[in-house]
PDB file of C-alpha atoms in Angstrom:
ATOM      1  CA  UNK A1002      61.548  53.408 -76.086  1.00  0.00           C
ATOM      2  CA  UNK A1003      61.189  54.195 -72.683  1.00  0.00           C
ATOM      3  CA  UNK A1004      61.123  57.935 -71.702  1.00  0.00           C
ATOM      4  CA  UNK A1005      61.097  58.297 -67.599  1.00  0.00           C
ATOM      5  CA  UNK A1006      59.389  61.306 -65.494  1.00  0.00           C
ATOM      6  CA  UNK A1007      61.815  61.553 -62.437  1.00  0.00           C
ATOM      7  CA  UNK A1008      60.119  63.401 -59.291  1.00  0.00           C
ATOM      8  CA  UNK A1009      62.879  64.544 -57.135  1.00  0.00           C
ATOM      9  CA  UNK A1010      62.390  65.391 -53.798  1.00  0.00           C
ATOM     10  CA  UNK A1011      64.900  66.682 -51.512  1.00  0.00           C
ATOM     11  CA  UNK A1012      68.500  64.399 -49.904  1.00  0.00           C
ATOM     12  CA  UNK A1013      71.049  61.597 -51.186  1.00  0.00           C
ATOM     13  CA  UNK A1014      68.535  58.984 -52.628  1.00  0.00           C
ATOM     14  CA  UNK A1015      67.452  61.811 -54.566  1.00  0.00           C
ATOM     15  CA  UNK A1016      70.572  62.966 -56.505  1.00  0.00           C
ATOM     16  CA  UNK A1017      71.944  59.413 -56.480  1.00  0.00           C
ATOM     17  CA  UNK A1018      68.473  58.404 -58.415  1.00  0.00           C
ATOM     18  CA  UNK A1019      68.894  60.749 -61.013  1.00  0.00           C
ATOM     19  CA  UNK A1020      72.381  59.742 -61.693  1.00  0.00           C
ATOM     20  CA  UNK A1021      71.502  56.040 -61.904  1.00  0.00           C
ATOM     21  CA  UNK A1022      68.471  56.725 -64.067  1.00  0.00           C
ATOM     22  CA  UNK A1023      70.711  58.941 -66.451  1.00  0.00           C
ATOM     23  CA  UNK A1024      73.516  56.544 -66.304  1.00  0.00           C
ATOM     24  CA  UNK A1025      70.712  53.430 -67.403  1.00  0.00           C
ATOM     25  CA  UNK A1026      68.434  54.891 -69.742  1.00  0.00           C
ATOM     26  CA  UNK A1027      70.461  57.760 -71.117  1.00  0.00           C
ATOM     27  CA  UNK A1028      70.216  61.720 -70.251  1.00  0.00           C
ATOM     28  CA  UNK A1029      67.922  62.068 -73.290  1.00  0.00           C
ATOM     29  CA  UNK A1030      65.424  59.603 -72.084  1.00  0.00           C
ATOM     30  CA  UNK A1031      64.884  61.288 -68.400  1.00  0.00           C
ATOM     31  CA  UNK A1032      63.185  64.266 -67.526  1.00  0.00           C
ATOM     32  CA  UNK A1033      63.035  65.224 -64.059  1.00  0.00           C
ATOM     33  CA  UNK A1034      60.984  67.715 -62.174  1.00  0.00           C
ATOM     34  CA  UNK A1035      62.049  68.882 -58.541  1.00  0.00           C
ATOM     35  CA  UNK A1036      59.410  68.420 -55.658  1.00  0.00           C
ATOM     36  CA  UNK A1037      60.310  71.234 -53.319  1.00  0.00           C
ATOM     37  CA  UNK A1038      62.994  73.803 -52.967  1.00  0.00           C
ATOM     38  CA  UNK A1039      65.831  71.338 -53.334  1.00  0.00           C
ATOM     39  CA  UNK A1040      68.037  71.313 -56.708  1.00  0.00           C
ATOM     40  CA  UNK A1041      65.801  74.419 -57.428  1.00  0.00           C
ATOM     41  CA  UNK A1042      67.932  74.157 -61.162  1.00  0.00           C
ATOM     42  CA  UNK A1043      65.102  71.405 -62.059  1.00  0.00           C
ATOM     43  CA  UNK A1044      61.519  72.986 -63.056  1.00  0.00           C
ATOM     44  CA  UNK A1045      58.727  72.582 -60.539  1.00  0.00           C
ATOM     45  CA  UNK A1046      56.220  69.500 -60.802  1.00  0.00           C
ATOM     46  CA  UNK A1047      53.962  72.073 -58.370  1.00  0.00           C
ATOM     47  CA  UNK A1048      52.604  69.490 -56.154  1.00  0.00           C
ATOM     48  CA  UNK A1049      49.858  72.632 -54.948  1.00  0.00           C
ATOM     49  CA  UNK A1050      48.882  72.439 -58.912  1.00  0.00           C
ATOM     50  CA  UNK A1051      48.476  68.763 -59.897  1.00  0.00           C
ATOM     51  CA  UNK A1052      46.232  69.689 -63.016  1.00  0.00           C
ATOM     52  CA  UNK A1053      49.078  72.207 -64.156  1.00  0.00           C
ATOM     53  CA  UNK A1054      51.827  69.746 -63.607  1.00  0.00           C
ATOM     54  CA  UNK A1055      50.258  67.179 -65.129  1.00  0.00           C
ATOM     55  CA  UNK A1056      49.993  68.685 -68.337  1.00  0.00           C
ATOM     56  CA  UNK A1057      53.491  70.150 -68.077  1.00  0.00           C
ATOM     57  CA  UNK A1058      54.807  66.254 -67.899  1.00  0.00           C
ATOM     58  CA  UNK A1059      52.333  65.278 -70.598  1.00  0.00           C
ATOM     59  CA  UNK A1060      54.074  67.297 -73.260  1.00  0.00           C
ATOM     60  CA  UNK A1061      57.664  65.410 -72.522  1.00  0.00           C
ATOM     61  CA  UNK A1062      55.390  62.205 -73.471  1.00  0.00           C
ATOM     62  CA  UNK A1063      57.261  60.059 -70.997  1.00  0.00           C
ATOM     63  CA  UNK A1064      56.139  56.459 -70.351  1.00  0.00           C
ATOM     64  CA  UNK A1065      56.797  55.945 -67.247  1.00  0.00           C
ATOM     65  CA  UNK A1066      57.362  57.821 -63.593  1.00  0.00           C
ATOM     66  CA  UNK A1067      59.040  57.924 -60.308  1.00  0.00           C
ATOM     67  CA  UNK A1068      59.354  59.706 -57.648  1.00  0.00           C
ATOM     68  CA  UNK A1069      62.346  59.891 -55.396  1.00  0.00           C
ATOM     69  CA  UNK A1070      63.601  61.440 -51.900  1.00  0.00           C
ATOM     70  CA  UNK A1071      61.735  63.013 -49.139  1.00  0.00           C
ATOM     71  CA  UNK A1072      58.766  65.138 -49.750  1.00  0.00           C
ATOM     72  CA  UNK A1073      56.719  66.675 -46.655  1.00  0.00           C
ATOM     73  CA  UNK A1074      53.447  65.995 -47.409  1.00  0.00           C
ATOM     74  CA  UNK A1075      51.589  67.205 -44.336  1.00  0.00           C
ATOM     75  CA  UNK A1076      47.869  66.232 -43.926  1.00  0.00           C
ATOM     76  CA  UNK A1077      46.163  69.559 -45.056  1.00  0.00           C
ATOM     77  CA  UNK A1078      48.704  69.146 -48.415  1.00  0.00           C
ATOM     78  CA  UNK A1079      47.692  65.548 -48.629  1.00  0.00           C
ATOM     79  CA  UNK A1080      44.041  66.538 -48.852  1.00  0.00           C
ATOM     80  CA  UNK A1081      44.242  69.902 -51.454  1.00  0.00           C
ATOM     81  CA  UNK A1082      46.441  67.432 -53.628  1.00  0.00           C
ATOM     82  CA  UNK A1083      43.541  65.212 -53.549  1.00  0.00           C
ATOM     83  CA  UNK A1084      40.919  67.561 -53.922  1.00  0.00           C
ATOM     84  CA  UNK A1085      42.531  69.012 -57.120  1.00  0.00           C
ATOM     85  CA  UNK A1086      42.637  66.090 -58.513  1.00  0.00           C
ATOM     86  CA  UNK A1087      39.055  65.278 -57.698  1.00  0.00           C
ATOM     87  CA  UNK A1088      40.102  62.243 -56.235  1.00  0.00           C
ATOM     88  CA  UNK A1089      37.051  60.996 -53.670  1.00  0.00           C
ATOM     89  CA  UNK A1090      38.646  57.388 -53.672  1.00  0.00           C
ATOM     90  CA  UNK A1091      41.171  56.610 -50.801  1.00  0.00           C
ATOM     91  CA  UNK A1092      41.630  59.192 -47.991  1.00  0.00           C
ATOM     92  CA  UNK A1093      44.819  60.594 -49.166  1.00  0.00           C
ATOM     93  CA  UNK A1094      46.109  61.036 -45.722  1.00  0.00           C
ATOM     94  CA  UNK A1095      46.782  57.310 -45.651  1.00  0.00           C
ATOM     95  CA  UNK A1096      50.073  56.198 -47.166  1.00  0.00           C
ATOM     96  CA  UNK A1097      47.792  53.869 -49.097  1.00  0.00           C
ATOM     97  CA  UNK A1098      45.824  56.824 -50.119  1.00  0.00           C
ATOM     98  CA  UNK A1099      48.565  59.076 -51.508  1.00  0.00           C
ATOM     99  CA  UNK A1100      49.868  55.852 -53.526  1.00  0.00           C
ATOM    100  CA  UNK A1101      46.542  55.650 -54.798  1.00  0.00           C
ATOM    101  CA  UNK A1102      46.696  59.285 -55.763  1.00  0.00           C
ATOM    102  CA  UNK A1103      50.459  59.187 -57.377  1.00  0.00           C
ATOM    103  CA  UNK A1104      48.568  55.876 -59.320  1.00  0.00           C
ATOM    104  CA  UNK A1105      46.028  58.127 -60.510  1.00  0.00           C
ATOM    105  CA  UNK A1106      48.025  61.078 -61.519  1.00  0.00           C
ATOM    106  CA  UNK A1107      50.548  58.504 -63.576  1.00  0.00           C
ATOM    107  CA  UNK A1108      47.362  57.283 -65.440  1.00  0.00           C
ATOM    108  CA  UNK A1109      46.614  61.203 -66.304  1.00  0.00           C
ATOM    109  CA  UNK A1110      50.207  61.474 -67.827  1.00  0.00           C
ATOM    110  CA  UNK A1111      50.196  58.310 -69.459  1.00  0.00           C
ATOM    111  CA  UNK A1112      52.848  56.463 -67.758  1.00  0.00           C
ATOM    112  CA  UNK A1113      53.547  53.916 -65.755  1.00  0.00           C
ATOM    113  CA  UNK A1114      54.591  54.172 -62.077  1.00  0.00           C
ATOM    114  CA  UNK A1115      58.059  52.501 -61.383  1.00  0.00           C
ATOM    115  CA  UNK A1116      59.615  52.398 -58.099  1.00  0.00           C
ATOM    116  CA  UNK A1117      62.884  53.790 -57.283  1.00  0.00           C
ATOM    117  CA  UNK A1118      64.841  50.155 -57.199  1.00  0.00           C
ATOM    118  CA  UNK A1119      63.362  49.628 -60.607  1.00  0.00           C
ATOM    119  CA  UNK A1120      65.426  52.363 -61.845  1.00  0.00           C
ATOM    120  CA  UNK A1121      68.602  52.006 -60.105  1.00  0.00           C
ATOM    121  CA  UNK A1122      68.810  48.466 -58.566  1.00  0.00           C
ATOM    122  CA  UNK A1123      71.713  49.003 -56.756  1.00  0.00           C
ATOM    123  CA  UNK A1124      70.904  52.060 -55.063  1.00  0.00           C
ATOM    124  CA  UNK A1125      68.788  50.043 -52.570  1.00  0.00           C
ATOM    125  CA  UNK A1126      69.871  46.673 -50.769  1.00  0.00           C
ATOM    126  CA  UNK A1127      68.050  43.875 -52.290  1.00  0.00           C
ATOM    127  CA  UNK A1128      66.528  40.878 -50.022  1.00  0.00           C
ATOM    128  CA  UNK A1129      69.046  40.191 -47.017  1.00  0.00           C
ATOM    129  CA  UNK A1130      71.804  41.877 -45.094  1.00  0.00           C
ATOM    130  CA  UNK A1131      71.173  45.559 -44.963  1.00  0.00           C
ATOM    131  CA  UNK A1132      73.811  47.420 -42.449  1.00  0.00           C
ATOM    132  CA  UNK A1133      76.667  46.396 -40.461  1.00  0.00           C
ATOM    133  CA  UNK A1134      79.025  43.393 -39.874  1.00  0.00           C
ATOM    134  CA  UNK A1135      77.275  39.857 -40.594  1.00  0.00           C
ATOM    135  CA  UNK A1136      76.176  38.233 -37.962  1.00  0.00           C
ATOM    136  CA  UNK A1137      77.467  34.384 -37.306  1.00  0.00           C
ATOM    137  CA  UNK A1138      73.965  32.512 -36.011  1.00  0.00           C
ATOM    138  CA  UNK A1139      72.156  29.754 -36.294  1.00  0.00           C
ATOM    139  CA  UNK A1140      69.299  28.622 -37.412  1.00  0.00           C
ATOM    140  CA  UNK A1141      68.325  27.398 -33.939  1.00  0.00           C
ATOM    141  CA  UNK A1142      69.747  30.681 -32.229  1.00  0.00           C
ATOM    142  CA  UNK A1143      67.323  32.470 -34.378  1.00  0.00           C
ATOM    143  CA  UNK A1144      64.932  30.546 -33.504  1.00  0.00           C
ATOM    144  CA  UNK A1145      64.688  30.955 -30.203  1.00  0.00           C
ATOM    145  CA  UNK A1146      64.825  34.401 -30.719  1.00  0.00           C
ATOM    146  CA  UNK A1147      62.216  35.316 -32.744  1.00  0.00           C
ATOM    147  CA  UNK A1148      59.888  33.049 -30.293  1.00  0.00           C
ATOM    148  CA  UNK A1149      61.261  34.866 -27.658  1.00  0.00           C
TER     149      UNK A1149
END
């Protein structure tokens, strides 16, 4: 049975995540935490507490995690998060580095970190055309524009 840990951070990704998740796995089988002050209804996965908030999680047993919308993570955050953690691995002011972090606070919960279009497939465009009307070229045309 999977059980999902939804991190919500703030903006439209965010709510339409949570309804997708619900919507796929069931109400009963997501339990989401808000990030910052946005959909303050949510309890707190306190970002300034990892140790707290990881035990909070823990007791919903969930077996796997996510974390969606935007979440300002400034450098000096970056670096307490990592410190509380006692994470001396990656510099967590690196992209790669917080990854590595969220990787090692999953393994503290016991679940598995899922990505966002893992979730809710459809929220995200897939491999191709992203925005706007299609585009009628060539192979050739592109071409010479990417050796442009």
């Amino acid at each position: 049975m999977t059980k999902l840990a939804l991190l919500l951070g703030e903006g439209a990704l965010a709510h339409a995540a949570l309804q997708a998740a619900q919507r796929q796995l069931g109400a009963e089988h997501v339990v989401s935490f808000r990030l910052n002050e946005a959909m303050a209804d949510l309890p707190l996965f306190d970002l300034d507490n990892l140790p707290s908030a990881i035990e909070v999680t823990k007791t919903h047993q969930p077996t796997h995690i996510c974390v969606a919308g935007r979440v300002d993570l400034p450098p000096a955050r970056r670096q307490a998060m990592a410190k509380s953690m006692a994470f001396l691995g990656n510099n967590a002011n690196t992209d790669l580095g917080l990854e590595h972090l969220f990787g090692a606070v999953a393994h503290s919960i016991g679940a598995l970190p899922v990505g966002v279009h893992e979730i809710a497939p459809t929220l995200l465009a897939g491999e191709g055309h992203l925005f706007g009307p299609l585009c009628k070229i060539s192979s050739g045309q592109l071409r010479r524009l990417i050796e442009a």
